């Protein structure tokens, strides 16, 4: 009976497995991955792709129409719309990414820590998180930014702290689940330290779950920053940012011009792409646990 | 018997084949099974976990779990081939002509509806009964099943009823429309032995009184011997042997069927076999423990000698596992004294010296949760070597391979993850991890109860060999009397957090017993036909 | 037994207590935000050119020289009676915020009244026909639409229905004197946009809540008793999913709150979100505080109601042993 598993094929390499995984993805997830790759490419090579500079005033006429010179026309100050769109990819994505990484790190570290230590420490952190979560994110951010001023750093920090509450919640819950398993108890009985247990026993087991949360939160942060910029308290001019580009050119909409909706659509496409990929990963993860 | 063959069967399965999807691949879980059940007959389906028992039982209702598909064969229920008709036409048979009793009634009853509402639903909606008729029949069934206060029992919600009673209520639910067939899917597995007897008696009575045909699924041969007329032994989705119950019990033919007796037939260990026992290694005096206001252990006096195996026996909630956790320092006692090797034993893990931690190890019931699924066997066994013995690199690897061989595995297993090992192999890895510390005392918490019988016997024999070689002591926590007989030197019986009785095994197993020990021993089914009959007869007298 | 109170009562009481506690903490955070304001509160009111004497007099008048916790208690006490102090523009905060609050409540409640039943129905449909066309269609479209920025949805709605088809006004400026039908007519676009924004979230979460209940053994048992699938969902799964669905709805009303801010700005709707953005631009802190406190109170209130619903719908608590 015990020998029956000897014939199991050798484990294929990581690369092969990853490739096979991608191939098995549904169409929506594949589209998502392609779109994400395109965005990454545009963001990385923005200076090479953009016909004009980010803040360069290229026309005396504001709101110039689409034409061969300026493919998408010019904005309210006569800057090339397409170039700002391309630079906007860089700014919007980079800031959202940095914010996500910071909030992920804070939230997960605290979450696992609280779950393993338990007791008063856990209670104190959890109450604080509950309080932070009981104000809607956008409202809280608006309030703090209006007091401290909207600098990029403030924007990143406040959103990172607020979003880290979600990472805290999910990583704490996941870590509590894992911490109740016998192998964590066995490690405690063996005399292992807390840090060792967190790094070796708990973290690898909650990683898949919090990774898909990472993707989802990136979307929320990305949309949040766009909304704040649209409201005029996010990234400040002259930085090209998709949300503020919509706001600055919104007047065109009443004239039936769709140009201001292009940056909004750019935001939407990336968010949809990420969500499609995350959705697939989540379904996969839950499908696997159904069978396991 | 010949007369019976001519009666049309209730259910007839022919060459049934079912596949299930896992990891994007279809694998066969039922592979060409043919079974016949005639009116009033009880067929036992026996096999280990993963043998396909439940899948076959559900197929008798024309039901396939999500992710499963039938690839061949027929399931003929009362002249209707269930697999040949669409789901919508199969559905009306369920609950009326064929019914199901699940393993855990606590999970199978809907928490928001009253017990009576759930029981009479099918009868009122599709069984052609009025609500009053259905309730009347339910109350009769409650009475036949010896449920307390049958008139008002149904008004309760599932969570207001004990596990054993709810299990019987589910039998009533299955019987409400007087079906031709009931599928019992491990109906007593989740229960304690003393409760199991009551439910077994009720099931037997109902089957006999109402003459219903049944499929009785279990992994426990001793249980099926009390209920079934005929037994089919399953392995890897195939029937390896099918025969009347007496023949299976008296002269099993297939080697796999014989292996189900593996633990039962282990030579009974006697204290004398190991030679003399050494000085006390661990002794507890008047130890108590509590969770909040709830006392879980009270006045525990216990000694484990060097090289000795002490079995801790009791039902769930007796506090035996808490006692194990207390000894390894994971649960703090509320009072009493712990001595290890003649010196006081600090209560908490953090207060214990590395040497003490090393000497007392624990092995858990389920290797699935006791081994980190993301660590290789090499890392799992290697960690205590580094932690306790400062071994690294080649020396660590050499020692790890030595340990693998000690638990009868080999170095090819070192690079695997627990998910790539069988249940028995996983438990061996867990044992190797404990041995890596070179302990003097191992707390074994129900370590064989999640294993198949054959593997159980192998693991137990291995533990005895290790004890003879290394002189290690075991505190063996178990609810399985068979296991106790096979390996214990001394037995400690626990109930409600107290020790009821303790002493040498031969003395505990020989009358006179303490009343609770008596009940416990009397509740464990014999591996023989007629045990339940004797109990029922004794009660009637 | 009778002398002890019903466990539900004590649980509900403790939840309300917890809700009040978080409200207290939140109010403290909102209050203390002011103390981070660069420069003093009084000079902010009086403007850059105020003399030090005037500032001191103002501080005296506002009681700013008292210890902070006394000021906090006084502020909170006043807030509880609806007095939020004076705005930097020199008007009582409540005269700025009050009428707009009414408009926002109107907008939000019309949206919620349509969205909640619709979302639950669609969520149940998805769960009932899991993996079938309607489920796949709704799952994909809702997944895509939760990824849309609110202002994009708003502008598309405006572009199509107001600019191209000219069915509705693109600006939802409602005034007090207008009759209700006219107000409603002007509110169609903001309501439609808000609906699109929160429906997607609610449908997805309701579906997930029901599906997680559908994994329970008693659902399989109901199927094995021959219950039709529709009844399995409605009679067996749904009553058990009330608690989770209530939390889902409460959670999504938070999206309604942040959605309200953006959408009021797009449609120039005179609501509290618009008021808050104006205040943020003018850094009129007392108004911001008032708006934040109102939004937070609403949010905490929704969650409290959801908690109470899930306690009351739990049979283990409703019918103790």
PDB file of C-alpha atoms in Angstrom, chain B residues 58 63 65 91 94 100 107-108 110-113 118 121 125-126 157 159-160 173, chain C residues 217-218 220-221 223-228 231 235-236 239-240 315-316 319-321:
ATOM      1  CA  UNK B  58     -24.921   7.937  -3.343  1.00  0.00           C
ATOM      2  CA  UNK B  63     -26.814  11.118  -7.104  1.00  0.00           C
ATOM      3  CA  UNK B  65     -21.343  14.657  -6.211  1.00  0.00           C
ATOM      4  CA  UNK B  91     -35.021  13.547  -8.117  1.00  0.00           C
ATOM      5  CA  UNK B  94     -35.117  10.481  -3.429  1.00  0.00           C
ATOM      6  CA  UNK B 100     -30.027   8.542   2.917  1.00  0.00           C
ATOM      7  CA  UNK B 107     -23.989  18.840   9.801  1.00  0.00           C
ATOM      8  CA  UNK B 108     -26.796  17.256   7.789  1.00  0.00           C
ATOM      9  CA  UNK B 110     -30.340  22.515   8.544  1.00  0.00           C
ATOM     10  CA  UNK B 111     -29.736  24.716  11.607  1.00  0.00           C
ATOM     11  CA  UNK B 112     -32.590  27.124  10.853  1.00  0.00           C
ATOM     12  CA  UNK B 113     -35.467  24.646  10.660  1.00  0.00           C
ATOM     13  CA  UNK B 118     -37.237  18.736   8.238  1.00  0.00           C
ATOM     14  CA  UNK B 121     -41.163  17.797   4.584  1.00  0.00           C
ATOM     15  CA  UNK B 125     -44.909  17.455  -0.225  1.00  0.00           C
ATOM     16  CA  UNK B 126     -44.373  14.258  -2.153  1.00  0.00           C
ATOM     17  CA  UNK B 157     -33.896  22.808  16.730  1.00  0.00           C
ATOM     18  CA  UNK B 159     -28.518  22.328  17.987  1.00  0.00           C
ATOM     19  CA  UNK B 160     -30.780  21.565  20.954  1.00  0.00           C
ATOM     20  CA  UNK B 173     -36.284  11.298   8.523  1.00  0.00           C
TER      21      UNK B 173
ATOM     22  CA  UNK C 217     -23.579  19.199   4.171  1.00  0.00           C
ATOM     23  CA  UNK C 218     -27.233  20.019   4.878  1.00  0.00           C
ATOM     24  CA  UNK C 220     -26.411  18.000  -0.053  1.00  0.00           C
ATOM     25  CA  UNK C 221     -28.806  16.323   2.387  1.00  0.00           C
ATOM     26  CA  UNK C 223     -30.792  17.303  -2.507  1.00  0.00           C
ATOM     27  CA  UNK C 224     -30.656  13.708  -1.307  1.00  0.00           C
ATOM     28  CA  UNK C 225     -34.168  14.181   0.055  1.00  0.00           C
ATOM     29  CA  UNK C 226     -35.200  15.062  -3.488  1.00  0.00           C
ATOM     30  CA  UNK C 227     -35.841  18.750  -2.950  1.00  0.00           C
ATOM     31  CA  UNK C 228     -35.939  20.737  -6.209  1.00  0.00           C
ATOM     32  CA  UNK C 231     -36.259  25.241  -3.191  1.00  0.00           C
ATOM     33  CA  UNK C 235     -35.588  27.396   1.668  1.00  0.00           C
ATOM     34  CA  UNK C 236     -32.374  25.717   2.794  1.00  0.00           C
ATOM     35  CA  UNK C 239     -32.250  31.522   5.560  1.00  0.00           C
ATOM     36  CA  UNK C 240     -28.727  30.533   6.554  1.00  0.00           C
ATOM     37  CA  UNK C 315     -31.115  29.944  15.385  1.00  0.00           C
ATOM     38  CA  UNK C 316     -28.477  28.905  17.898  1.00  0.00           C
ATOM     39  CA  UNK C 319     -33.398  29.323  20.475  1.00  0.00           C
ATOM     40  CA  UNK C 320     -30.806  28.595  23.146  1.00  0.00           C
ATOM     41  CA  UNK C 321     -30.613  25.124  24.595  1.00  0.00           C
TER      42      UNK C 321
END
